[in-house]
GROMACS .gro file of N, CA and C in nm:
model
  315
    1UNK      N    1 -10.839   2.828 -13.242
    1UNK     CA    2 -10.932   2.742 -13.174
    1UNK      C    3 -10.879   2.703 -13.036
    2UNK      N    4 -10.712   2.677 -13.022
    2UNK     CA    5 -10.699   2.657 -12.906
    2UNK      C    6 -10.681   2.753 -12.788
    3UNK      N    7 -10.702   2.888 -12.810
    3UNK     CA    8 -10.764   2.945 -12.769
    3UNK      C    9 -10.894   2.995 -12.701
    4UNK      N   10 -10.954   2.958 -12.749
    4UNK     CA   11 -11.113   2.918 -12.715
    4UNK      C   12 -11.087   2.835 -12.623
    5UNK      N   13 -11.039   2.734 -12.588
    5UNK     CA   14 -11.062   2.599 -12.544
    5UNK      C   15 -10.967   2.606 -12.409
    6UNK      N   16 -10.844   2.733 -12.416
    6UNK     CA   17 -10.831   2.713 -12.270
    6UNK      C   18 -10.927   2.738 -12.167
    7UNK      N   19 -10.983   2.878 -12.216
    7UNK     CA   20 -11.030   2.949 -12.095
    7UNK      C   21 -11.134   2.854 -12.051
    8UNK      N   22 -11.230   2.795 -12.125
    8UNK     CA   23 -11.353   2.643 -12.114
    8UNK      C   24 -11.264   2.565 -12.027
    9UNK      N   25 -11.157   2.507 -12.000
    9UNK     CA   26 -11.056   2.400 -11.960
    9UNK      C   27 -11.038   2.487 -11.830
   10UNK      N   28 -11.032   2.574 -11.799
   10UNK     CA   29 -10.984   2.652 -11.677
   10UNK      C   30 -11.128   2.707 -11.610
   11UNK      N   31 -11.222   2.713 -11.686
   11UNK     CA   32 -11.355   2.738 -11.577
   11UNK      C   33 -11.342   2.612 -11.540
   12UNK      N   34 -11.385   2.439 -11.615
   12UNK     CA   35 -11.431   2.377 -11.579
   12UNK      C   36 -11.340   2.349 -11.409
   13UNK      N   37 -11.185   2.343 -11.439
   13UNK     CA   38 -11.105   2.281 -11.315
   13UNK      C   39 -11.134   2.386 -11.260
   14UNK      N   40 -11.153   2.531 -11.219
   14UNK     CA   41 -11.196   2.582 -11.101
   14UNK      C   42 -11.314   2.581 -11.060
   15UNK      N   43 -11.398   2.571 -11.113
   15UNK     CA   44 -11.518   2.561 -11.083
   15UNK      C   45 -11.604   2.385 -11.004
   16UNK      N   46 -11.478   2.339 -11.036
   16UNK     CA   47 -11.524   2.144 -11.019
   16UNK      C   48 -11.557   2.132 -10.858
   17UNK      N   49 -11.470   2.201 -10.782
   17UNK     CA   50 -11.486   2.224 -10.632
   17UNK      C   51 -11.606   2.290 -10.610
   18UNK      N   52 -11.695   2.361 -10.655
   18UNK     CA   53 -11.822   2.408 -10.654
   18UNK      C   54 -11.935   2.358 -10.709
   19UNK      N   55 -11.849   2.289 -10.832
   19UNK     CA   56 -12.000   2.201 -10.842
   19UNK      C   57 -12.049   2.061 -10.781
   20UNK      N   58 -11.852   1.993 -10.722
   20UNK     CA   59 -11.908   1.871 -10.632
   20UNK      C   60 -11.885   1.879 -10.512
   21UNK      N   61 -11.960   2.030 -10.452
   21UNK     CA   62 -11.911   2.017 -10.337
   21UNK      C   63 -12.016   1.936 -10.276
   22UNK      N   64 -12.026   1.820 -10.148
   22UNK     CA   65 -12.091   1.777 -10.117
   22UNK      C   66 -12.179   1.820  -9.959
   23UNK      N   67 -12.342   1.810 -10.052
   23UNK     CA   68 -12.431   1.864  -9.898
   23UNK      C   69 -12.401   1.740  -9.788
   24UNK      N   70 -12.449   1.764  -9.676
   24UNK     CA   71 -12.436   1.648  -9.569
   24UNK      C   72 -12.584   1.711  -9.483
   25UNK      N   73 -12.670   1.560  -9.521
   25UNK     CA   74 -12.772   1.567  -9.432
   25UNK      C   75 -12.793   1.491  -9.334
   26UNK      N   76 -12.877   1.514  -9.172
   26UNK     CA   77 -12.867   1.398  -9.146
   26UNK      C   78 -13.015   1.415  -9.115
   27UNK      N   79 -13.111   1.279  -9.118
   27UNK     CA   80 -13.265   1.246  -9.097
   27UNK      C   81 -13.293   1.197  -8.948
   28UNK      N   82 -13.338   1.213  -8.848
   28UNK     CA   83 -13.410   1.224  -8.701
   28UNK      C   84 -13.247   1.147  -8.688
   29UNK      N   85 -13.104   1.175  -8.672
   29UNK     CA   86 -12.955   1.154  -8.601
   29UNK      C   87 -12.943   1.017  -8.624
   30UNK      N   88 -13.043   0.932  -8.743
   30UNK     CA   89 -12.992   0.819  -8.767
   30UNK      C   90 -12.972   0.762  -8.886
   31UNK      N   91 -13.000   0.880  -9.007
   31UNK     CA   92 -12.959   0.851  -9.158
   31UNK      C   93 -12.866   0.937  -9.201
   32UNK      N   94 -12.786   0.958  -9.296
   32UNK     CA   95 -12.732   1.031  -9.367
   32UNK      C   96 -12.696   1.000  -9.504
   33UNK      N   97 -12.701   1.164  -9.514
   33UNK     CA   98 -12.731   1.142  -9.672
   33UNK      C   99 -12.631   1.255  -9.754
   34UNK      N  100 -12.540   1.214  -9.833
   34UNK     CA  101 -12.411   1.288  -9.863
   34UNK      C  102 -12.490   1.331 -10.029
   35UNK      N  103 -12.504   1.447 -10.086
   35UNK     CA  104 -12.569   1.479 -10.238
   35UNK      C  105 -12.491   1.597 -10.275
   36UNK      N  106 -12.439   1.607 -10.390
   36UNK     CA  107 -12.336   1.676 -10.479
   36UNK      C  108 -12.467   1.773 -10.583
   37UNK      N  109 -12.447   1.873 -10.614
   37UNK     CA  110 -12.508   1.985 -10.744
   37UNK      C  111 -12.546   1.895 -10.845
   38UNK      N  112 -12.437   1.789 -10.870
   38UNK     CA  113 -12.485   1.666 -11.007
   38UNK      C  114 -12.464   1.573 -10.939
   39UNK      N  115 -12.509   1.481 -11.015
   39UNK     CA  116 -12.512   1.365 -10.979
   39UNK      C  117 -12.590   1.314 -10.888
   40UNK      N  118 -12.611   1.203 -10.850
   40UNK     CA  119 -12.683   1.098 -10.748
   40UNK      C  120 -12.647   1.136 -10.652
   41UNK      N  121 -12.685   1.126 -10.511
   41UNK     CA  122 -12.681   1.106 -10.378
   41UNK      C  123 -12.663   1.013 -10.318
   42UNK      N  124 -12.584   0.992 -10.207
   42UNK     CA  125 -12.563   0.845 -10.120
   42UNK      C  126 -12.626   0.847  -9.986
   43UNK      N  127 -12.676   0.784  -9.921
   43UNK     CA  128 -12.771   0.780  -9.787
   43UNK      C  129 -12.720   0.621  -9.745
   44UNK      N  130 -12.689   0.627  -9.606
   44UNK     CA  131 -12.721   0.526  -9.519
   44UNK      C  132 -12.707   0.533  -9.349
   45UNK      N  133 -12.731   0.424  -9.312
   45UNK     CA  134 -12.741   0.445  -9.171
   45UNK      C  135 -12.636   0.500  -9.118
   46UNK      N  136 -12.609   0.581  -8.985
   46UNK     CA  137 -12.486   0.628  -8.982
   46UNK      C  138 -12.471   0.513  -8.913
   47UNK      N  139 -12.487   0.393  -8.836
   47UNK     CA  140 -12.383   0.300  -8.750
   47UNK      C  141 -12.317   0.174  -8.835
   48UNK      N  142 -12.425   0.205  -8.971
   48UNK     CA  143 -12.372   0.124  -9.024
   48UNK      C  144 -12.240   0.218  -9.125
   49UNK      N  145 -12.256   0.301  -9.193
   49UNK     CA  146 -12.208   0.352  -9.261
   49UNK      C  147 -12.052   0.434  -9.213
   50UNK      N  148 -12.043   0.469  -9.079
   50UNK     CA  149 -11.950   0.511  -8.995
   50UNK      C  150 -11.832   0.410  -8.994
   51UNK      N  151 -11.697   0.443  -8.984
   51UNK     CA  152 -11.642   0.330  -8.918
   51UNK      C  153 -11.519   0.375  -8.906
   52UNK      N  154 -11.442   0.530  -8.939
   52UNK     CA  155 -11.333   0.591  -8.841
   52UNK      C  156 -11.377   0.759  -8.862
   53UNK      N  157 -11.302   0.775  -8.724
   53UNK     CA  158 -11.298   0.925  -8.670
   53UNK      C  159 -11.179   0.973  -8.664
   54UNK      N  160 -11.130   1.106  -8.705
   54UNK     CA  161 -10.968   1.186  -8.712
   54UNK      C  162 -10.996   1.274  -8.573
   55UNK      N  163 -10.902   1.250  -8.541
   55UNK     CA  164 -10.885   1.327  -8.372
   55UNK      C  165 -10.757   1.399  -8.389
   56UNK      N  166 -10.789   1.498  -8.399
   56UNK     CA  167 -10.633   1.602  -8.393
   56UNK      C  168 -10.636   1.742  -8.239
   57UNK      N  169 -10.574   1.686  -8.194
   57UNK     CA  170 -10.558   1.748  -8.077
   57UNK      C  171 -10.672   1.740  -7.949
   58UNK      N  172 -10.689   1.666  -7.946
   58UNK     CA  173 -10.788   1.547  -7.867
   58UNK      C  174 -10.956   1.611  -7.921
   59UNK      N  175 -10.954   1.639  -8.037
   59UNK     CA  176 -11.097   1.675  -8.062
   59UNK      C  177 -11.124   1.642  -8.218
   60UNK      N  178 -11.281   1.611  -8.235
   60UNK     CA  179 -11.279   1.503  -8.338
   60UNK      C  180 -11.285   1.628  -8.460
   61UNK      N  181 -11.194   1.591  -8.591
   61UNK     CA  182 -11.209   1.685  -8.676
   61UNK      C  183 -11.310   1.655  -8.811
   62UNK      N  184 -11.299   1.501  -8.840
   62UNK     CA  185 -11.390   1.451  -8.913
   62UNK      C  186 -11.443   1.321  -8.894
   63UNK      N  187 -11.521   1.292  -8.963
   63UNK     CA  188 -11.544   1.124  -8.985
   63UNK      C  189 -11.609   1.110  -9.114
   64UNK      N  190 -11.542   0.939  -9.092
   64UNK     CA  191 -11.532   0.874  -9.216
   64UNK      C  192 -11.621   0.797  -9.244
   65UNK      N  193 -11.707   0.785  -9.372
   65UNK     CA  194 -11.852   0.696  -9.401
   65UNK      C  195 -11.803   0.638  -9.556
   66UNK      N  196 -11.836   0.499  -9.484
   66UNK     CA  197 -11.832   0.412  -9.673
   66UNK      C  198 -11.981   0.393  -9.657
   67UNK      N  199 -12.013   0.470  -9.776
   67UNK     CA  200 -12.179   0.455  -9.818
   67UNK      C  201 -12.195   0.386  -9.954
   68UNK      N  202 -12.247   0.269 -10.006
   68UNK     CA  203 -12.249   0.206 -10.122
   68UNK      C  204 -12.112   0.195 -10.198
   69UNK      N  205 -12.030   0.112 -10.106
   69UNK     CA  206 -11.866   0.111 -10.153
   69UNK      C  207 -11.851   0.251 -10.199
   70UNK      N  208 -11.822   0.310 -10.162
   70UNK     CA  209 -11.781   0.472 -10.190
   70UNK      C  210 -11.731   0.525 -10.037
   71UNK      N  211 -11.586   0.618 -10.059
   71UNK     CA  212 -11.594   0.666  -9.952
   71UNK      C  213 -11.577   0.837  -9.915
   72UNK      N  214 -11.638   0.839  -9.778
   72UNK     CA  215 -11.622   1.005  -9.764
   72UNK      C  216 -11.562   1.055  -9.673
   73UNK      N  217 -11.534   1.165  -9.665
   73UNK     CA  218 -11.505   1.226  -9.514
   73UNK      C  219 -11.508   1.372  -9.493
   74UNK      N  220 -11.623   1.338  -9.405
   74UNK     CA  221 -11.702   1.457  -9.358
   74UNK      C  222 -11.642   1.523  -9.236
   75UNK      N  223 -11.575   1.701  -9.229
   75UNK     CA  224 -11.512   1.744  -9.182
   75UNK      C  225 -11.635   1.834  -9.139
   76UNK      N  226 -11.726   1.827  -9.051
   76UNK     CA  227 -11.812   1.923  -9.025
   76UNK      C  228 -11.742   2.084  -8.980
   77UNK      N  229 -11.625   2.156  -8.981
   77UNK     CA  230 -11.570   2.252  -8.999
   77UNK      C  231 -11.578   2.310  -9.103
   78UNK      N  232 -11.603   2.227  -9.172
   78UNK     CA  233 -11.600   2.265  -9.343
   78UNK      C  234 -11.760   2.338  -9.398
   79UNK      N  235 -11.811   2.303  -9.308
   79UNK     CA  236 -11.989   2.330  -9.376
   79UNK      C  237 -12.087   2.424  -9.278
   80UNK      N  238 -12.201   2.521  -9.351
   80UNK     CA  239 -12.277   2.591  -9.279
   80UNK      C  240 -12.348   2.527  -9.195
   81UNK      N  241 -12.378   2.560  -9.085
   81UNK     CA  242 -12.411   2.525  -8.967
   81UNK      C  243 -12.355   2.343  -8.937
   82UNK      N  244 -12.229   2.368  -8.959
   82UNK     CA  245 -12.077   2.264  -8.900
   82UNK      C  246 -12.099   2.222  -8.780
   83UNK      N  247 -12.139   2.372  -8.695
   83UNK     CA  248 -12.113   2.292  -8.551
   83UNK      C  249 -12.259   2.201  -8.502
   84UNK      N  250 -12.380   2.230  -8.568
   84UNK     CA  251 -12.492   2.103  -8.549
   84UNK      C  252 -12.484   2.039  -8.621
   85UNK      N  253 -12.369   1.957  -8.740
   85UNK     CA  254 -12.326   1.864  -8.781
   85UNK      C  255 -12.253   1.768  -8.680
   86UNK      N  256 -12.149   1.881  -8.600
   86UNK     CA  257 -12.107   1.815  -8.558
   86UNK      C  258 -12.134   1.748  -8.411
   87UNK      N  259 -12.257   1.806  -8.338
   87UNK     CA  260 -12.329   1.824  -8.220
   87UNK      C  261 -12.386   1.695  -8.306
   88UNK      N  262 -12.459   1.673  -8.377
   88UNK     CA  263 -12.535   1.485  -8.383
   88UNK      C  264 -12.453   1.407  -8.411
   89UNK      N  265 -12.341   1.441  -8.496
   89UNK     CA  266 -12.230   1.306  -8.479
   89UNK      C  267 -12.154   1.230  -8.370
   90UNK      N  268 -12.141   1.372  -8.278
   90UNK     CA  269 -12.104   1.332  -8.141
   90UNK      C  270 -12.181   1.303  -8.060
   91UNK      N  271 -12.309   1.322  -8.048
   91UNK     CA  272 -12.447   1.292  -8.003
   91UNK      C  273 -12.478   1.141  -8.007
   92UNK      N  274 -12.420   1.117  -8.134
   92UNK     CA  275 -12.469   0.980  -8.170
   92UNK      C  276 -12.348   0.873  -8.143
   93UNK      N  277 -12.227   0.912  -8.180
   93UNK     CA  278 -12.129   0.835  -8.090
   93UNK      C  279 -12.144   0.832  -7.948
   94UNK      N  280 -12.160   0.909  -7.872
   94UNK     CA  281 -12.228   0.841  -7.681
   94UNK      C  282 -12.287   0.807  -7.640
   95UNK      N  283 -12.394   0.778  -7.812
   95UNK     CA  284 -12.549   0.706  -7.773
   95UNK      C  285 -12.531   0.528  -7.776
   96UNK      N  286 -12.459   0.559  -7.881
   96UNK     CA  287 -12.446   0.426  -7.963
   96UNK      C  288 -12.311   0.320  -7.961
   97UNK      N  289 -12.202   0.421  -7.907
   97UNK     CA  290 -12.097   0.331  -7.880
   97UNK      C  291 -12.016   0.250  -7.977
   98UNK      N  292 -12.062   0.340  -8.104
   98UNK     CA  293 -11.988   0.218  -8.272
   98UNK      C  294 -11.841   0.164  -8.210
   99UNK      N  295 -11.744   0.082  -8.258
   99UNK     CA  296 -11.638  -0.002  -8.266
   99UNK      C  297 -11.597   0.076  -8.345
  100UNK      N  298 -11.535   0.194  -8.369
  100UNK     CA  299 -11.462   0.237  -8.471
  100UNK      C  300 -11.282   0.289  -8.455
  101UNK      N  301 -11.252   0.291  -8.608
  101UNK     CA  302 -11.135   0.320  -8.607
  101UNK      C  303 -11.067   0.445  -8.554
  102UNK      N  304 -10.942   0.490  -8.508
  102UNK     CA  305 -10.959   0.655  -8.477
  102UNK      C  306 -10.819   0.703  -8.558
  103UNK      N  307 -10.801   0.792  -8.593
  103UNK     CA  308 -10.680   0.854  -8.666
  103UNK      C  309 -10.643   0.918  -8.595
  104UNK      N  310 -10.543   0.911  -8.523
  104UNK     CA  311 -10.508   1.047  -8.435
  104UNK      C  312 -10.384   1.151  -8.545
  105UNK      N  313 -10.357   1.269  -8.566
  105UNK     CA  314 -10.304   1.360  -8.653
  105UNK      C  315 -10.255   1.423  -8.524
   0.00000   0.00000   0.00000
């Protein structure tokens, strides 16, 4: 039987990165909305929801959103069409001017 039960134990941990990988939407550059294969989805404003950016080598690599006490961080490198992820995040930081934290790496 314990046989059976590795190979089940070894899909689930490789496969866990595929099933929570998380979508990143954003609604007319002023909502976002983070939703996983299972589970619920999180949405909120990005000026409210924003509040640090990672800067590694003077260019921004991600940012960071606490959406419903939960937190994320969205590496738009990481995702299909990344770079108009990352074209409204930066769009919206020179619009809006948030107070935020910065990580420099």
């Amino acid at each position: 039987m314990l046989i059976s039960i590795l190979p089940l134990i070894s899909v689930v941990i490789f496969a866990r990165p595929l099933i929570f990988f998380p979508h990143v939407t954003i609604d007319n550059g002023k909502r976002i909305t983070i939703r996983y294969w299972v589970g619920k989805g999180y949405s909120a404003n990005i000026s409210k929801a924003l509040f640090e950016i990672v800067i590694k080598n003077e260019r921004i690599r991600s940012y960071r959103f606490r959406i419903q006490n939960k937190y994320f961080q969205v590496s738009p490198a990481g995702y299909i069409r990344g770079d108009e992820l990352a074209e409204i995040l930066e769009l919206f930081i020179l619009k809006k001017k948030p107070i935020l934290s910065v990580v420099a790496l």
